[in-house]
Coordinates of C-alpha atoms and ligand atoms in Angstrom, one line a residue:
X1 CA 11.1 110.7 78.2
X2 CA 9.7 110.3 75.0
X3 CA 9.2 106.8 73.0
X4 CA 12.0 108.1 70.5
X5 CA 14.8 108.6 73.3
X6 CA 17.2 105.6 73.7
X7 CA 17.0 103.8 77.1
X8 CA 19.8 104.8 78.9
X9 CA 22.7 102.3 79.2
X10 CA 23.3 100.8 82.6
X11 CA 26.4 102.2 84.4
X12 CA 29.4 99.9 85.2
X13 CA 29.2 98.2 88.6
X14 CA 30.8 99.7 91.5
X15 CA 33.9 98.3 92.3
X16 CA 33.6 96.0 95.6
X17 CA 35.9 97.4 98.5
X18 CA 38.0 100.4 98.9
X19 CA 39.3 102.0 95.7
X20 CA 43.0 102.4 95.3
X21 CA 44.6 105.8 94.0
X22 CA 47.1 105.6 91.3
X23 CA 50.2 105.8 94.0
X24 CA 48.5 103.1 96.0
X25 CA 48.7 100.6 93.2
X26 CA 51.1 97.8 94.0
X27 CA 54.2 97.8 91.8
X28 CA 55.8 94.5 90.9
X29 CA 59.3 95.0 91.3
X30 CA 60.5 92.2 89.0
X31 CA 58.3 94.0 86.4
X32 CA 60.4 97.2 87.0
X33 CA 63.7 95.7 86.7
X34 CA 62.9 93.9 83.6
X35 CA 62.3 97.4 82.1
X36 CA 65.9 98.2 82.6
X37 CA 67.7 94.9 82.3
X38 CA 67.0 91.6 81.4
X39 CA 67.9 88.6 83.8
X40 CA 70.7 87.8 81.9
X41 CA 72.4 91.4 81.7
X42 CA 71.9 91.6 85.1
X43 CA 73.8 88.6 86.0
X44 CA 76.7 89.6 83.2
X45 CA 76.9 93.1 85.1
X46 CA 77.3 91.5 88.6
X47 CA 80.1 89.2 87.1
X48 CA 81.9 92.1 85.8
X49 CA 81.6 93.9 88.9
X50 CA 82.9 90.9 90.9
X51 CA 85.8 90.4 88.5
X52 CA 86.7 94.3 88.4
X53 CA 86.7 94.2 92.2
X54 CA 89.0 91.2 92.4
X55 CA 91.6 92.8 89.8
X56 CA 91.8 96.0 91.9
X57 CA 92.7 93.8 94.9
X58 CA 95.2 91.9 92.9
X59 CA 96.7 95.1 91.7
X60 CA 96.7 96.8 95.1
X61 CA 98.7 93.9 96.5
X62 CA 101.1 93.8 93.8
X63 CA 101.7 97.5 94.4
X64 CA 102.3 96.6 98.2
X65 CA 104.7 94.2 97.1
X66 CA 106.9 96.3 94.8
X67 CA 106.5 99.4 97.0
X68 CA 107.7 98.3 100.4
X69 CA 106.7 100.2 103.5
X70 CA 109.2 102.3 104.7
X71 CA 109.3 102.7 108.6
X72 CA 111.3 105.4 110.4
X73 CA 111.8 103.7 113.7
X74 CA 115.2 104.2 115.1
X75 CA 117.2 100.7 115.0
X76 CA 117.2 98.7 118.1
X77 CA 121.1 97.9 117.9
X78 CA 123.1 101.1 117.6
X79 CA 126.6 102.5 118.5
X80 CA 126.6 105.4 121.2
X81 CA 130.4 106.2 121.3
X82 CA 133.5 105.0 123.1
X83 CA 133.9 104.6 126.7
X84 CA 136.1 107.7 127.1
X85 CA 133.2 109.7 125.5
X86 CA 131.1 109.2 128.7
X87 CA 132.4 111.1 132.0
X88 CA 132.3 109.2 135.4
X89 CA 129.4 109.9 137.3
X90 CA 127.2 111.3 135.0
X91 CA 123.9 110.5 133.5
X92 CA 124.3 111.2 129.8
X93 CA 121.2 112.3 128.0
X94 CA 122.5 112.5 124.3
X95 CA 120.8 109.6 123.2
X96 CA 117.4 110.0 125.2
X97 CA 115.5 111.6 122.3
X98 CA 116.8 109.4 119.5
X99 CA 117.1 106.1 121.3
X100 CA 115.1 106.3 124.3
X101 CA 118.1 105.6 126.6
X102 CA 120.5 107.2 129.0
X103 CA 124.0 106.0 129.3
X104 CA 125.3 106.4 132.8
X105 CA 129.0 105.8 133.7
X106 CA 129.5 105.2 137.4
X107 CA 132.1 107.1 139.5
X108 CA 135.2 105.4 140.0
X109 CA 134.4 104.8 143.6
X110 CA 131.2 102.9 142.2
X111 CA 132.9 100.6 139.9
X112 CA 133.4 102.9 136.9
X113 CA 131.1 100.7 134.8
X114 CA 128.8 101.8 131.9
X115 CA 125.4 100.7 131.6
X116 CA 122.2 102.0 129.4
X117 CA 118.9 102.6 131.2
X118 CA 115.9 102.4 128.9
X119 CA 113.8 105.8 129.4
X120 CA 110.4 104.2 129.9
X121 CA 108.6 104.3 133.1
X122 CA 107.5 101.0 134.6
X123 CA 104.0 102.2 135.4
X124 CA 102.4 103.3 132.3
X125 CA 105.1 103.8 130.0
X126 CA 105.8 107.9 130.1
X127 CA 109.3 109.0 129.7
X128 CA 110.8 110.2 132.7
X129 CA 113.1 113.0 133.1
X130 CA 116.7 113.1 134.7
X131 CA 116.5 115.9 137.4
X132 CA 120.6 116.2 138.0
X133 CA 119.9 118.6 141.0
X134 CA 117.7 115.9 142.8
X135 CA 119.7 113.2 141.5
X136 CA 116.9 111.1 140.5
X137 CA 114.6 110.3 137.3
X138 CA 111.2 111.6 137.7
X139 CA 108.0 110.7 136.0
X140 CA 105.8 113.8 134.6
X141 CA 102.8 111.6 134.4
X142 CA 102.2 110.3 137.8
X143 CA 105.2 111.1 139.8
X144 CA 107.1 107.9 139.8
X145 CA 110.8 108.5 140.8
X146 CA 113.8 106.5 140.2
X147 CA 117.4 106.8 141.6
X148 CA 120.4 107.0 139.7
X149 CA 120.7 103.4 139.1
X150 CA 116.9 103.2 138.0
X151 CA 115.6 101.7 141.4
X152 CA 112.0 103.0 141.8
X153 CA 111.4 104.7 145.2
X154 CA 108.2 106.8 144.8
X155 CA 105.1 107.0 143.1
X156 CA 102.9 104.1 141.4
X157 CA 105.8 102.5 139.5
X158 CA 105.8 98.9 140.5
X159 CA 109.7 98.3 139.6
X160 CA 112.9 99.9 138.5
X161 CA 113.6 101.1 135.0
X162 CA 115.0 98.6 132.8
X163 CA 118.8 98.3 131.5
X164 CA 119.5 97.5 128.0
X165 CA 122.2 95.1 126.7
X166 CA 125.4 96.5 126.2
X167 CA 128.7 95.2 124.6
X168 CA 131.9 96.7 123.0
X169 CA 132.2 96.6 119.2
X170 CA 135.5 95.8 117.4
X171 CA 136.2 99.5 116.6
X172 CA 135.9 100.0 120.4
X173 CA 132.6 101.9 120.5
X174 CA 129.8 100.9 122.9
X175 CA 126.8 99.0 121.2
X176 CA 123.4 99.2 122.9
X177 CA 120.5 96.7 122.2
X178 CA 117.3 98.1 123.4
X179 CA 115.4 94.9 122.4
X180 CA 117.1 93.0 125.0
X181 CA 116.5 94.4 128.4
X182 CA 117.1 93.3 132.1
X183 CA 114.4 94.0 134.5
X184 CA 115.6 92.3 137.5
X185 CA 118.6 94.1 139.4
X186 CA 120.2 90.8 140.0
X187 CA 121.0 90.9 136.3
X188 CA 122.5 94.2 136.2
X189 CA 126.3 93.5 137.0
X190 CA 126.0 90.6 134.0
X191 CA 128.8 91.4 131.7
X192 CA 126.2 92.3 128.9
X193 CA 124.5 94.7 131.3
X194 CA 127.5 96.3 132.7
X195 CA 130.5 97.4 130.8
X196 CA 133.6 97.3 133.0
X197 CA 136.0 100.1 131.6
Ligands
FES201 S1 103.7 106.5 133.8 FE1 105.2 107.0 135.1 S2 104.3 107.5 137.0 FE2 102.7 106.7 135.5

Protein backbone atom coordinates (compact mmCIF):
# COMPACT_ATOMS: atom_id res chain seq x y z
CA UNK A 1 0.00 0.00 0.00
CA UNK A 2 1.36 3.43 -1.03
CA UNK A 3 0.72 6.54 0.99
CA UNK A 4 -1.65 7.74 -1.85
CA UNK A 5 -3.98 4.77 -1.59
CA UNK A 6 -7.16 5.48 0.43
CA UNK A 7 -7.60 3.41 3.49
CA UNK A 8 -10.07 0.51 2.90
CA UNK A 9 -13.51 1.25 4.34
CA UNK A 10 -14.44 -1.08 7.17
CA UNK A 11 -16.83 -3.86 6.12
CA UNK A 12 -20.34 -3.84 7.78
CA UNK A 13 -20.56 -5.89 10.92
CA UNK A 14 -21.68 -9.48 10.37
CA UNK A 15 -25.29 -10.09 11.56
CA UNK A 16 -25.61 -11.94 14.79
CA UNK A 17 -27.41 -15.30 14.73
CA UNK A 18 -28.52 -17.40 11.71
CA UNK A 19 -29.12 -15.58 8.44
CA UNK A 20 -32.69 -15.99 6.99
CA UNK A 21 -33.15 -16.65 3.28
CA UNK A 22 -35.78 -14.74 1.28
CA UNK A 23 -38.40 -17.48 1.75
CA UNK A 24 -37.74 -17.66 5.44
CA UNK A 25 -38.57 -14.06 6.01
CA UNK A 26 -41.76 -14.07 8.04
CA UNK A 27 -44.79 -12.63 6.30
CA UNK A 28 -47.16 -10.41 8.17
CA UNK A 29 -50.60 -11.74 7.04
CA UNK A 30 -52.46 -8.60 7.93
CA UNK A 31 -50.16 -6.63 5.71
CA UNK A 32 -50.73 -9.01 2.79
CA UNK A 33 -54.54 -8.67 3.20
CA UNK A 34 -54.17 -4.96 3.28
CA UNK A 35 -52.58 -5.16 -0.16
CA UNK A 36 -55.89 -6.55 -1.54
CA UNK A 37 -58.63 -5.08 0.63
CA UNK A 38 -58.93 -2.47 3.21
CA UNK A 39 -60.59 -3.62 6.40
CA UNK A 40 -63.73 -1.65 5.45
CA UNK A 41 -63.92 -3.30 1.99
CA UNK A 42 -63.50 -6.72 3.53
CA UNK A 43 -66.37 -6.13 5.97
CA UNK A 44 -68.57 -4.85 3.15
CA UNK A 45 -67.88 -7.97 1.08
CA UNK A 46 -68.65 -10.24 4.04
CA UNK A 47 -71.92 -8.41 4.63
CA UNK A 48 -72.90 -8.83 0.97
CA UNK A 49 -72.05 -12.52 1.10
CA UNK A 50 -74.28 -13.04 4.13
CA UNK A 51 -77.10 -11.03 2.53
CA UNK A 52 -76.98 -13.03 -0.73
CA UNK A 53 -76.90 -16.35 1.14
CA UNK A 54 -79.96 -15.31 3.13
CA UNK A 55 -81.74 -14.18 -0.04
CA UNK A 56 -81.04 -17.53 -1.75
CA UNK A 57 -82.45 -19.40 1.26
CA UNK A 58 -85.61 -17.28 1.24
CA UNK A 59 -86.09 -17.84 -2.50
CA UNK A 60 -85.70 -21.59 -2.09
CA UNK A 61 -88.30 -21.65 0.68
CA UNK A 62 -90.70 -19.66 -1.47
CA UNK A 63 -90.18 -22.04 -4.38
CA UNK A 64 -90.90 -25.01 -2.16
CA UNK A 65 -94.10 -23.37 -1.00
CA UNK A 66 -95.37 -22.66 -4.51
CA UNK A 67 -94.25 -26.00 -5.98
CA UNK A 68 -95.69 -28.60 -3.59
CA UNK A 69 -93.92 -31.93 -3.40
CA UNK A 70 -95.74 -34.64 -5.24
CA UNK A 71 -95.67 -38.12 -3.80
CA UNK A 72 -96.72 -41.14 -5.75
CA UNK A 73 -97.58 -43.31 -2.79
CA UNK A 74 -100.88 -45.11 -3.22
CA UNK A 75 -103.75 -43.84 -1.08
CA UNK A 76 -104.27 -45.58 2.25
CA UNK A 77 -108.07 -45.81 1.82
CA UNK A 78 -109.37 -47.23 -1.44
CA UNK A 79 -112.09 -49.35 -3.04
CA UNK A 80 -111.40 -52.84 -4.32
CA UNK A 81 -114.73 -53.84 -5.86
CA UNK A 82 -118.01 -55.43 -4.79
CA UNK A 83 -118.26 -58.58 -2.67
CA UNK A 84 -119.46 -60.58 -5.66
CA UNK A 85 -116.15 -59.76 -7.40
CA UNK A 86 -114.43 -62.11 -4.96
CA UNK A 87 -114.83 -65.85 -5.20
CA UNK A 88 -115.46 -67.85 -2.03
CA UNK A 89 -112.43 -69.71 -0.75
CA UNK A 90 -109.96 -67.65 -2.81
CA UNK A 91 -106.99 -65.50 -1.78
CA UNK A 92 -107.26 -62.67 -4.27
CA UNK A 93 -103.91 -61.20 -5.31
CA UNK A 94 -105.19 -58.44 -7.62
CA UNK A 95 -104.40 -55.66 -5.16
CA UNK A 96 -101.14 -56.93 -3.77
CA UNK A 97 -98.86 -55.02 -6.08
CA UNK A 98 -100.69 -51.71 -5.91
CA UNK A 99 -101.89 -51.63 -2.31
CA UNK A 100 -99.94 -54.42 -0.61
CA UNK A 101 -103.02 -56.39 0.45
CA UNK A 102 -104.70 -59.67 -0.26
CA UNK A 103 -108.48 -59.79 -0.20
CA UNK A 104 -109.74 -63.12 1.09
CA UNK A 105 -113.27 -64.41 0.93
CA UNK A 106 -114.01 -67.35 3.15
CA UNK A 107 -115.69 -70.40 1.77
CA UNK A 108 -119.39 -70.67 2.78
CA UNK A 109 -118.64 -73.32 5.39
CA UNK A 110 -116.12 -70.93 6.98
CA UNK A 111 -118.54 -68.01 7.17
CA UNK A 112 -118.38 -66.35 3.74
CA UNK A 113 -116.84 -63.23 5.25
CA UNK A 114 -114.40 -60.98 3.42
CA UNK A 115 -111.25 -59.55 4.95
CA UNK A 116 -108.04 -57.86 3.82
CA UNK A 117 -104.60 -59.08 4.92
CA UNK A 118 -101.73 -56.62 4.91
CA UNK A 119 -98.88 -58.17 2.85
CA UNK A 120 -96.01 -57.39 5.19
CA UNK A 121 -94.14 -60.05 7.09
CA UNK A 122 -94.19 -59.50 10.83
CA UNK A 123 -90.55 -60.55 11.14
CA UNK A 124 -88.64 -57.83 9.27
CA UNK A 125 -91.20 -56.48 6.85
CA UNK A 126 -90.62 -58.38 3.58
CA UNK A 127 -93.56 -59.12 1.32
CA UNK A 128 -94.63 -62.76 1.52
CA UNK A 129 -96.01 -64.78 -1.39
CA UNK A 130 -99.25 -66.69 -1.48
CA UNK A 131 -98.59 -70.33 -2.40
CA UNK A 132 -101.94 -71.71 -3.46
CA UNK A 133 -100.64 -75.26 -3.85
CA UNK A 134 -99.33 -75.29 -0.27
CA UNK A 135 -102.25 -73.25 1.08
CA UNK A 136 -99.99 -70.80 2.88
CA UNK A 137 -98.20 -67.48 2.70
CA UNK A 138 -94.42 -67.84 2.61
CA UNK A 139 -91.92 -65.07 3.25
CA UNK A 140 -88.96 -65.20 0.83
CA UNK A 141 -86.56 -63.49 3.25
CA UNK A 142 -86.19 -65.84 6.20
CA UNK A 143 -88.81 -68.47 5.54
CA UNK A 144 -91.67 -67.51 7.81
CA UNK A 145 -94.93 -69.22 6.94
CA UNK A 146 -98.50 -68.06 7.59
CA UNK A 147 -101.73 -69.96 7.20
CA UNK A 148 -104.51 -68.77 4.89
CA UNK A 149 -105.98 -66.58 7.60
CA UNK A 150 -102.57 -65.02 8.32
CA UNK A 151 -101.58 -66.90 11.49
CA UNK A 152 -97.84 -67.56 11.71
CA UNK A 153 -96.78 -71.17 12.12
CA UNK A 154 -93.16 -71.48 10.93
CA UNK A 155 -90.01 -69.40 10.76
CA UNK A 156 -89.01 -66.37 12.82
CA UNK A 157 -92.16 -64.23 12.40
CA UNK A 158 -93.33 -63.49 15.95
CA UNK A 159 -97.01 -62.91 15.20
CA UNK A 160 -99.70 -63.20 12.53
CA UNK A 161 -100.00 -61.01 9.47
CA UNK A 162 -102.13 -57.96 10.17
CA UNK A 163 -105.62 -57.39 8.85
CA UNK A 164 -106.87 -54.07 7.51
CA UNK A 165 -110.09 -52.26 8.27
CA UNK A 166 -112.84 -52.98 5.74
CA UNK A 167 -116.27 -51.44 5.18
CA UNK A 168 -119.00 -51.29 2.57
CA UNK A 169 -119.34 -47.97 0.74
CA UNK A 170 -122.71 -46.53 -0.37
CA UNK A 171 -122.10 -47.80 -3.89
CA UNK A 172 -121.74 -51.35 -2.57
CA UNK A 173 -117.97 -51.52 -2.99
CA UNK A 174 -115.57 -52.74 -0.35
CA UNK A 175 -113.42 -49.96 1.13
CA UNK A 176 -110.07 -50.96 2.62
CA UNK A 177 -108.10 -48.76 5.01
CA UNK A 178 -104.51 -50.00 5.27
CA UNK A 179 -103.66 -47.47 7.97
CA UNK A 180 -106.10 -49.08 10.40
CA UNK A 181 -104.88 -52.58 11.08
CA UNK A 182 -105.77 -55.34 13.52
CA UNK A 183 -102.85 -57.29 14.94
CA UNK A 184 -104.65 -59.42 17.45
CA UNK A 185 -106.69 -62.35 16.09
CA UNK A 186 -109.27 -61.55 18.77
CA UNK A 187 -110.17 -58.48 16.71
CA UNK A 188 -110.49 -60.27 13.40
CA UNK A 189 -114.21 -60.93 13.70
CA UNK A 190 -115.06 -57.31 14.42
CA UNK A 191 -117.54 -55.89 11.88
CA UNK A 192 -114.88 -53.47 10.63
CA UNK A 193 -112.38 -56.31 10.14
CA UNK A 194 -114.66 -58.97 8.68
CA UNK A 195 -117.42 -58.15 6.22
CA UNK A 196 -120.25 -60.63 6.40
CA UNK A 197 -121.70 -61.04 2.94
S1 LIG B 1 -88.87 -60.81 6.92
FE1 LIG B 1 -90.18 -62.47 6.66
S2 LIG B 1 -89.19 -64.09 7.61
FE2 LIG B 1 -87.87 -62.42 7.90
